[in-house]
Every structure is written in structure tokens, then in C-alpha cells.
PDB file of C-alpha atoms in Angstrom:
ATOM      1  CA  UNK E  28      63.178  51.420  47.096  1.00 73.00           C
ATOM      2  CA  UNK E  29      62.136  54.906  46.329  1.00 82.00           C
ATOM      3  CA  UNK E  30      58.701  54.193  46.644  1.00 83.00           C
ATOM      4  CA  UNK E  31      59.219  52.144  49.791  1.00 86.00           C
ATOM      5  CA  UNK E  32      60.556  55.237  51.242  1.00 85.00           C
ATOM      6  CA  UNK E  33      57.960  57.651  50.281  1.00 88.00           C
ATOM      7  CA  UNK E  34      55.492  55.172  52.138  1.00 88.00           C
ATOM      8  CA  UNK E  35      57.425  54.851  55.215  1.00 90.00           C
ATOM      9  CA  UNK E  36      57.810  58.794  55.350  1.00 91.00           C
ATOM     10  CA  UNK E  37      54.155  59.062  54.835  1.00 90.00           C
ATOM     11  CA  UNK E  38      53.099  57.088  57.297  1.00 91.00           C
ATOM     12  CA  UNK E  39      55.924  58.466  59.603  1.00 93.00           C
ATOM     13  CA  UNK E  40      54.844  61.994  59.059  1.00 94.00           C
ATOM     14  CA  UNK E  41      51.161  60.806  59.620  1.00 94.00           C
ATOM     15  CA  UNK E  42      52.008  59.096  63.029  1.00 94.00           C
ATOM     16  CA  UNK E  43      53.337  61.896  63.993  1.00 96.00           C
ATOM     17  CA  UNK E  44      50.761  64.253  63.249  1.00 96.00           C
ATOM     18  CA  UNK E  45      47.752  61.881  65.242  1.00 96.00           C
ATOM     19  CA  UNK E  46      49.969  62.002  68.078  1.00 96.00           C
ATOM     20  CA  UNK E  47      51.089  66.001  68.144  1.00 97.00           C
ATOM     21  CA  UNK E  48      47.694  68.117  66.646  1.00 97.00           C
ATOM     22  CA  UNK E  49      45.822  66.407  69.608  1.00 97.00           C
ATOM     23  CA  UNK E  50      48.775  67.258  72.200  1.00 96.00           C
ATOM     24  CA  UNK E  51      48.911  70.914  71.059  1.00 97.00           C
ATOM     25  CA  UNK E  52      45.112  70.899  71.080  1.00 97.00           C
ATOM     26  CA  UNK E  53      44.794  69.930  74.614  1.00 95.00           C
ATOM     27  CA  UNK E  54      47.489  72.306  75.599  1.00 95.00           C
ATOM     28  CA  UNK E  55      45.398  75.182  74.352  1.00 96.00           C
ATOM     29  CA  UNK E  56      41.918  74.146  75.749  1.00 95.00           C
ATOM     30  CA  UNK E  57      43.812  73.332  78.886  1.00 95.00           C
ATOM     31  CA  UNK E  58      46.334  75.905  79.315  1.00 93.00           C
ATOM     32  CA  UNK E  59      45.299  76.738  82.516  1.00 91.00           C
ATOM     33  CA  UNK E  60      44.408  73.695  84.718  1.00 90.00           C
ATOM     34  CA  UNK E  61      47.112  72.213  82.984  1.00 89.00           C
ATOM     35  CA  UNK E  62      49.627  75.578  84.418  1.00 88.00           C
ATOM     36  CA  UNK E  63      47.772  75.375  87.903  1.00 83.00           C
ATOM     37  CA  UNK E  64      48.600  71.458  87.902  1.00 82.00           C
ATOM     38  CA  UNK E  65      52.415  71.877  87.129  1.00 81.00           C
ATOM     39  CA  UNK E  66      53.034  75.090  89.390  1.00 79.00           C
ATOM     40  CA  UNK E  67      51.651  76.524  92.064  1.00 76.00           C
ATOM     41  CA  UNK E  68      51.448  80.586  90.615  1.00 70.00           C
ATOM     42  CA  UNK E  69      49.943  83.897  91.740  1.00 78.00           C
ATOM     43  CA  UNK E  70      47.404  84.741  89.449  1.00 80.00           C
ATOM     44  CA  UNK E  71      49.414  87.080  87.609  1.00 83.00           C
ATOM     45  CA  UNK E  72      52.254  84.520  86.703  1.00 86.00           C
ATOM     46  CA  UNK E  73      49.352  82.025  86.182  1.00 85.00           C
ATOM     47  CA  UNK E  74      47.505  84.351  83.778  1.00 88.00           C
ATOM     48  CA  UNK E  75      51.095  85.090  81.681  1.00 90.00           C
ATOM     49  CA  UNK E  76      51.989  81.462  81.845  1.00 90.00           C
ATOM     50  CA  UNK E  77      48.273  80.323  80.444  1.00 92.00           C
ATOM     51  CA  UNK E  78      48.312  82.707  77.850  1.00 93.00           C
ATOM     52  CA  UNK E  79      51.951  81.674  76.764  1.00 94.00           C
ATOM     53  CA  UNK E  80      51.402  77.788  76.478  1.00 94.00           C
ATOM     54  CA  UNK E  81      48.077  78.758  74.802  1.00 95.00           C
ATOM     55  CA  UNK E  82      49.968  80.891  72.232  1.00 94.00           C
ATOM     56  CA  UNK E  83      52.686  77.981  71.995  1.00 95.00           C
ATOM     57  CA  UNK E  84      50.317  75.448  71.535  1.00 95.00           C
ATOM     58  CA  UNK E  85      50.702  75.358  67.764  1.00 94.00           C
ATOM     59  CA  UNK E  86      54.510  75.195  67.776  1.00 95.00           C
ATOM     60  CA  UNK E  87      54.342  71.497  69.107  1.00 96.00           C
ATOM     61  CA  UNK E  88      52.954  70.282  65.544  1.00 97.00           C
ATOM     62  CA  UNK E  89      55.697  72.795  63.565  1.00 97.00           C
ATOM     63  CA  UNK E  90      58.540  71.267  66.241  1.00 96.00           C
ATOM     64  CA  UNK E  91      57.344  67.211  65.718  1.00 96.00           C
ATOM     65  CA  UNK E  92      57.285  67.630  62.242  1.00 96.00           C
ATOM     66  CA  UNK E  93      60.349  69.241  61.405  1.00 95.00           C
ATOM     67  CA  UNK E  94      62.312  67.396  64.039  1.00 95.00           C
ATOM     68  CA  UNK E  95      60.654  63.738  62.629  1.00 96.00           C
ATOM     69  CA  UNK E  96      61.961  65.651  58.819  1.00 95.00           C
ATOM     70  CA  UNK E  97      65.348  66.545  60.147  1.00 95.00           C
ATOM     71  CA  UNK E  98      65.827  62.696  60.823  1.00 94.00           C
ATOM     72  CA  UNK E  99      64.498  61.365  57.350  1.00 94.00           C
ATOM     73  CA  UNK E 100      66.811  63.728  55.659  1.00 94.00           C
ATOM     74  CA  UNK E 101      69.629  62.444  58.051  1.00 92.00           C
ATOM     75  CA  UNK E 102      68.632  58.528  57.094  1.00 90.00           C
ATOM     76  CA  UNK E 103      68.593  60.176  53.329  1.00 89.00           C
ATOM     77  CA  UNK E 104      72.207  61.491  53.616  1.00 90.00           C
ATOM     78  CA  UNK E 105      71.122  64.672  53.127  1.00 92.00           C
ATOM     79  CA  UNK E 106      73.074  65.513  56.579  1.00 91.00           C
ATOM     80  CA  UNK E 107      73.523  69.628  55.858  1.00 95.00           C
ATOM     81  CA  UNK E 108      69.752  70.182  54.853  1.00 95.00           C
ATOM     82  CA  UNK E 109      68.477  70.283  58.350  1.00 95.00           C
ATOM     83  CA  UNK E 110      71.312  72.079  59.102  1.00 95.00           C
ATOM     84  CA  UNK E 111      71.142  74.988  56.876  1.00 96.00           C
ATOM     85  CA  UNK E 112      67.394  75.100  57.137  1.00 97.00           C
ATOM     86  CA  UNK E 113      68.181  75.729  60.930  1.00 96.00           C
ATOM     87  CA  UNK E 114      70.378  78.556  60.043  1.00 97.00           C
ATOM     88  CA  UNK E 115      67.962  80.230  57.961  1.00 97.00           C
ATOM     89  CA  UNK E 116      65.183  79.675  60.109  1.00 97.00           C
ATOM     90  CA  UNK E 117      67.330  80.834  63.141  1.00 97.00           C
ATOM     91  CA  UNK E 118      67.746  84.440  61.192  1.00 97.00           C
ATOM     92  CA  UNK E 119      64.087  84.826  60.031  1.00 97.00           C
ATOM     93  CA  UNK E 120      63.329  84.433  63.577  1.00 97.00           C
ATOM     94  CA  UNK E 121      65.779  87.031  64.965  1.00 96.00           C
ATOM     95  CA  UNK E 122      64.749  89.180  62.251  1.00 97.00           C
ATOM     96  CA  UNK E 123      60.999  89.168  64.053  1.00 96.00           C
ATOM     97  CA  UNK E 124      61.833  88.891  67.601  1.00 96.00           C
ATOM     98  CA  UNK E 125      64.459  92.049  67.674  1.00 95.00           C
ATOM     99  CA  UNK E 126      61.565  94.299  66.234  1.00 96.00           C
ATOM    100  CA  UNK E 127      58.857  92.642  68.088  1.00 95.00           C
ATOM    101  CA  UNK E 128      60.699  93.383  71.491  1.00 94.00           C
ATOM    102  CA  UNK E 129      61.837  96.732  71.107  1.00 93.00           C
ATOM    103  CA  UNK E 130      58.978  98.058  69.329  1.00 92.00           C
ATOM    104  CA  UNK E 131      56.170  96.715  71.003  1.00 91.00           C
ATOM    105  CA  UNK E 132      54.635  96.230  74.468  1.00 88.00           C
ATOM    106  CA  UNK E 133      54.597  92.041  73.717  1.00 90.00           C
ATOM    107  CA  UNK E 134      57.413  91.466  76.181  1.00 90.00           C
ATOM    108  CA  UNK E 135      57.398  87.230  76.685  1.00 92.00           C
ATOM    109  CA  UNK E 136      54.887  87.338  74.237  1.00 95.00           C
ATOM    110  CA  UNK E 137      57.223  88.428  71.791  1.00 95.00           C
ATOM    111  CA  UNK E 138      59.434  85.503  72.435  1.00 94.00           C
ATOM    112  CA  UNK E 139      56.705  83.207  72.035  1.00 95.00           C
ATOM    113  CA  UNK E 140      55.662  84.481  68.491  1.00 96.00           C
ATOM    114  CA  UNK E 141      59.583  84.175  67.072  1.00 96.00           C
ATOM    115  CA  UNK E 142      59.698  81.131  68.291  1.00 96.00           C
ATOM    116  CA  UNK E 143      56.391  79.774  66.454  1.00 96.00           C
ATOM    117  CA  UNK E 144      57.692  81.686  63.485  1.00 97.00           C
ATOM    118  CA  UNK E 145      61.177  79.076  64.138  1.00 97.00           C
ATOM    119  CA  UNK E 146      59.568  76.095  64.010  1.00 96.00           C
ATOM    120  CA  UNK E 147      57.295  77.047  61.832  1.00 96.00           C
ATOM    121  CA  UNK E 148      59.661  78.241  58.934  1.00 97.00           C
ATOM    122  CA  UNK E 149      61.824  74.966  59.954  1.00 97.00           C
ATOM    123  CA  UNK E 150      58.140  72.970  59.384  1.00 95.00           C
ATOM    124  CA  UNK E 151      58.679  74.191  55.713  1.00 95.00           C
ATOM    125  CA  UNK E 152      62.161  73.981  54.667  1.00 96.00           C
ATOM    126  CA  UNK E 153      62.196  70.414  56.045  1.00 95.00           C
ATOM    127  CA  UNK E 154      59.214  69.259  54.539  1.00 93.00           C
ATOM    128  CA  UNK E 155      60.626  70.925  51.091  1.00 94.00           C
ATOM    129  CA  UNK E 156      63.797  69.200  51.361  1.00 94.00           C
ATOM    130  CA  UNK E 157      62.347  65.876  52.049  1.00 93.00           C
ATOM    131  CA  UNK E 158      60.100  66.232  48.869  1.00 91.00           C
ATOM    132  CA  UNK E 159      63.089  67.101  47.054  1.00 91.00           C
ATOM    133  CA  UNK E 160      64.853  64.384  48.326  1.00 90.00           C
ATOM    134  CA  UNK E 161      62.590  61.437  47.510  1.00 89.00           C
ATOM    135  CA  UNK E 162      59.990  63.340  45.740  1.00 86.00           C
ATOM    136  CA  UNK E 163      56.490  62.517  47.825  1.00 82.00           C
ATOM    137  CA  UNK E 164      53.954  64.337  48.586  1.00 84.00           C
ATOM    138  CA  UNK E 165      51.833  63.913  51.934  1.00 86.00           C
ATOM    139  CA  UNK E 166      47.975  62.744  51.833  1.00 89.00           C
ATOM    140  CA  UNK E 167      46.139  66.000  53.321  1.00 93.00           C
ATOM    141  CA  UNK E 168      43.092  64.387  54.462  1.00 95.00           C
ATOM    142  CA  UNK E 169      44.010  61.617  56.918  1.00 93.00           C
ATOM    143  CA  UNK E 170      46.904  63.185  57.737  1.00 94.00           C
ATOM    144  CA  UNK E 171      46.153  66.363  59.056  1.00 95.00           C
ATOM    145  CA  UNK E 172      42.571  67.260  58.176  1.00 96.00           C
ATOM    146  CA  UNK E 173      40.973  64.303  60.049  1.00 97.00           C
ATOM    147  CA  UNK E 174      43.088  64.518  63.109  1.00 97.00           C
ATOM    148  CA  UNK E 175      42.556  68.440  63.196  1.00 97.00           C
ATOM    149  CA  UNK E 176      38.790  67.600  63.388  1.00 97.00           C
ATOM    150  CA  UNK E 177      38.773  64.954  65.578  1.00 97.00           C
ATOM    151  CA  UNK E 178      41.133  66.899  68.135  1.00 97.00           C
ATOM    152  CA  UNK E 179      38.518  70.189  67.826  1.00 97.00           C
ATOM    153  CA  UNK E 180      35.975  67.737  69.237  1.00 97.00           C
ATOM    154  CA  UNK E 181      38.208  66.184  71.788  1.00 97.00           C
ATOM    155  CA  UNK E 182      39.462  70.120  73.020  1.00 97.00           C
ATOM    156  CA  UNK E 183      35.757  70.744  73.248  1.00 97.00           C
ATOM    157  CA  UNK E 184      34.806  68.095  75.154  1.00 97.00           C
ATOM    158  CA  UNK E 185      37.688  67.935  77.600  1.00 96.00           C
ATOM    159  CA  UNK E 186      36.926  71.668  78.657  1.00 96.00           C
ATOM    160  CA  UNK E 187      33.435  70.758  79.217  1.00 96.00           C
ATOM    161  CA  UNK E 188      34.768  67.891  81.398  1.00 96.00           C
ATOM    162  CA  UNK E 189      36.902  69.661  83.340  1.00 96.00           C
ATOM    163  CA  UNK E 190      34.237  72.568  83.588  1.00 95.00           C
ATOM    164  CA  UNK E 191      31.811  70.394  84.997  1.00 96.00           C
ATOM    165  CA  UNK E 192      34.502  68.761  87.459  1.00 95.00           C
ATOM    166  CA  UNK E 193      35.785  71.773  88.635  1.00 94.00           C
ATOM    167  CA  UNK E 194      32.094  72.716  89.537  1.00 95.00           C
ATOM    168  CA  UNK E 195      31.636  69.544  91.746  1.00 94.00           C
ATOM    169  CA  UNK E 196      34.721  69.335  93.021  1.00 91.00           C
ATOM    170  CA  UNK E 197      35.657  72.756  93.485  1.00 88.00           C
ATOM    171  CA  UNK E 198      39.974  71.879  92.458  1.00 88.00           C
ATOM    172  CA  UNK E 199      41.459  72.475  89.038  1.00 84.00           C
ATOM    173  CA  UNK E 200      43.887  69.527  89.908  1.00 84.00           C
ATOM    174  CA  UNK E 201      41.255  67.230  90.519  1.00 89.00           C
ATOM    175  CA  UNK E 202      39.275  68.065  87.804  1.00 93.00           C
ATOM    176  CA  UNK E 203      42.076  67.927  84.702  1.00 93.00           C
ATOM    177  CA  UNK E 204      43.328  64.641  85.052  1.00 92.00           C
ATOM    178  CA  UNK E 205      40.073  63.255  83.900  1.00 95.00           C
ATOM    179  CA  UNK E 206      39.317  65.395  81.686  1.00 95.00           C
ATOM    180  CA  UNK E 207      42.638  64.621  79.883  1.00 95.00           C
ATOM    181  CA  UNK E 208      41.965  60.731  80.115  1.00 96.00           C
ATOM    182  CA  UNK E 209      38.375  61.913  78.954  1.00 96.00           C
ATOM    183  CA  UNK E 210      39.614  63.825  75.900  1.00 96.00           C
ATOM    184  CA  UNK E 211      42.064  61.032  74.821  1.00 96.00           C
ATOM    185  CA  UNK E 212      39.299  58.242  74.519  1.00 96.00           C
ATOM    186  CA  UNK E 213      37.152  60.649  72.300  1.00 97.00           C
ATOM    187  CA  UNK E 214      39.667  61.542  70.309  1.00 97.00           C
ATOM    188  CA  UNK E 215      40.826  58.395  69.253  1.00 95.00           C
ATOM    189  CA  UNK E 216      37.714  56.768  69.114  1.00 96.00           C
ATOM    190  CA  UNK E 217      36.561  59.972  66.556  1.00 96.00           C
ATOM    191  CA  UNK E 218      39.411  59.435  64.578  1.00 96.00           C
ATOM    192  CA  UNK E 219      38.372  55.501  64.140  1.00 94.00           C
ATOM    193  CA  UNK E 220      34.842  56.575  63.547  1.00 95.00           C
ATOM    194  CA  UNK E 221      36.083  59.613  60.763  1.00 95.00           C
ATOM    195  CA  UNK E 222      38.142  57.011  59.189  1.00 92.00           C
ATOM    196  CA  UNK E 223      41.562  58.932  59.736  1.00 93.00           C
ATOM    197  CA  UNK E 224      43.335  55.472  60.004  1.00 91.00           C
ATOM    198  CA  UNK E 225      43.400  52.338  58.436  1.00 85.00           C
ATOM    199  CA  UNK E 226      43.039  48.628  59.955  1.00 84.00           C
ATOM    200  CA  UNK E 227      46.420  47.691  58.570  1.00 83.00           C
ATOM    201  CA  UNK E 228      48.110  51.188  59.972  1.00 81.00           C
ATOM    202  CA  UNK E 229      46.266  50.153  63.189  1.00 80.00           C
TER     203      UNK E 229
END
């Protein structure tokens, strides 16, 4: 049973991670058709708003993998874990924004960092705890390597889509729909073609 766990929380955590480095990805190549799309912004709100979903870009990966741990260590029993790790994630957080905010210019900025440093630091404990808990360890490779790669191409091209768009069109909202479509076909079909998952995970 053990090791019928360890696959399905390998395979859960590598789901996950196909899904969320490609999202987080696109939300930092994007940042700002994808702002101008949502809200209509002068261009100083739009400028602050792009550069804070660019900087929290990286915290959707930290908050889908802690939040996908926090529930295996739930279906383990291990029901304070999650909590505690929380707690203590919660304090190393306020112990970066308070200095951050009163002793630097970062303003929202600020925010944004503690908040990466959060998840982040939540990323951690929960993945400890789970190894604890059923002692796995996660394939690198296929996991995170492969979909990192594949969504560097896919950020890459989508800009260059939506570049090139924008250009012919002359409107962001036009233009970042199908770049987004775009960008999702490459990715995937670069993660078939890199081998990042298997016919039977398929």
C-alpha cells in the first residue's frame, strides 16, 4: 500500500506541476496583455499591476504544490502538518514583509515578495512532511525539468505571437487570446516530443 501511495503522490505532484509551471510561465511573458485584457488601467496602474503578476508569477507553482501536499497529508492523517507548516510559514513571512515595508521604497512590491516567500516556505515544509510521511522522493526530470523547458519555449513563442498580432491588429485584446491558444498547443506538443509524459500517464 505504501508503495501504491508513493506512486499516486508522484504522479499527483507531477500533474500538477505540467499544469501550473506553464500557467505561471504565461503569466510572466504575458503580464501585460493579459492586465490590459482583465482591466481597463491608466498606464501607471497598468505598469504596477504588470510588474506585480510578473513578480507573482512563480508563486502559482509554490501555491499548487503545497496546496495539492496539504491534501495528501490530510488523506495521510497527518491533519496538523499542514497546519503548523502554515503557522510557521505565516511568521517567516511577517518576519520579511514588516522590514521590507518600512525599510524600503518596495511598497506593493513588498507584499508581493512575502507572499512568494509564503508559499514558497509552505512549498517546502509540505513537501518534507509528505516524504516523511510515506517516504518518496519525486522524479526531477519529468516532473519539473521537462515541463520548465517546454514552458520556456511556449513563453517565448506566445510573446512572439502576440507581438506579431498586436502589430497587425493594432489591440492587445485581440492579439492575446491567440497567442494563449498558440502557446498551449506548443507546449504540450513539446512536452510529448521531450518525452515529459508517458503513453500510460497520457
Amino acid at each position: 500500500k505504501i508503495g501504491e501511495a508513493r506512486a499516486k503522490v508522484g504522479l499527483a505532484v507531477k500533474t500538477t506541476m505540467i499544469i501550473s509551471i506553464p500557467c505561471a510561465v504565461g503569466l510572466f511573458a504575458l503580464a501585460r496583455p493579459v492586465t490590459a485584457l482583465l482591466f481597463k488601467n491608466t498606464q501607471e496602474s497598468e505598469d504596477l499591476a504588470t510588474g506585480l503578476l510578473m513578480a507573482l508569477a512563480v508563486s502559482v507553482v509554490f501555491y499548487s504544490l503545497s496546496t495539492l501536499n496539504s491534501q495528501i497529508l490530510q488523506g495521510l492523517g497527518r491533519l496538523n502538518a499542514p497546519i503548523i507548516n502554515a503557522g510557521l510559514s505565516l511568521m517567516l513571512q511577517s518576519a520579511v514583509a514588516v522590514p521590507l515595508l518600512f525599510c524600503t521604497g518596495l511598497d506593493l512590491y513588498a507584499i508581493a515578495i512575502a507572499n512568494i516567500v509564503y508559499s514558497g516556505f509552505m512549498c517546502i515544509l509540505n513537501q518534507i512532511s509528505v516524504r516523511k510521511a510515506i517516504g518518496y522522493r519525486q522524479e526531477i526530470v519529468s516532473t519539473f525539468l521537462i515541463p520548465l523547458l517546454a514552458s520556456a519555449f511556449m513563453g517565448a513563442a506566445a510573446w512572439a505571437v502576440y507581438e506579431a498580432l498586436l502589430m497587425l491588429t493594432k489591440s492587445p485584446r485581440i492579439s492575446v487570446i491567440p497567442a494563449i491558444l498558440i502557446g498551449a498547443v506548443i507546449y504540450f506538443a513539446l512536452l510529448i516530443l521531450f518525452r515529459g509524459v508517458s503513453e500510460e500517464e497520457l
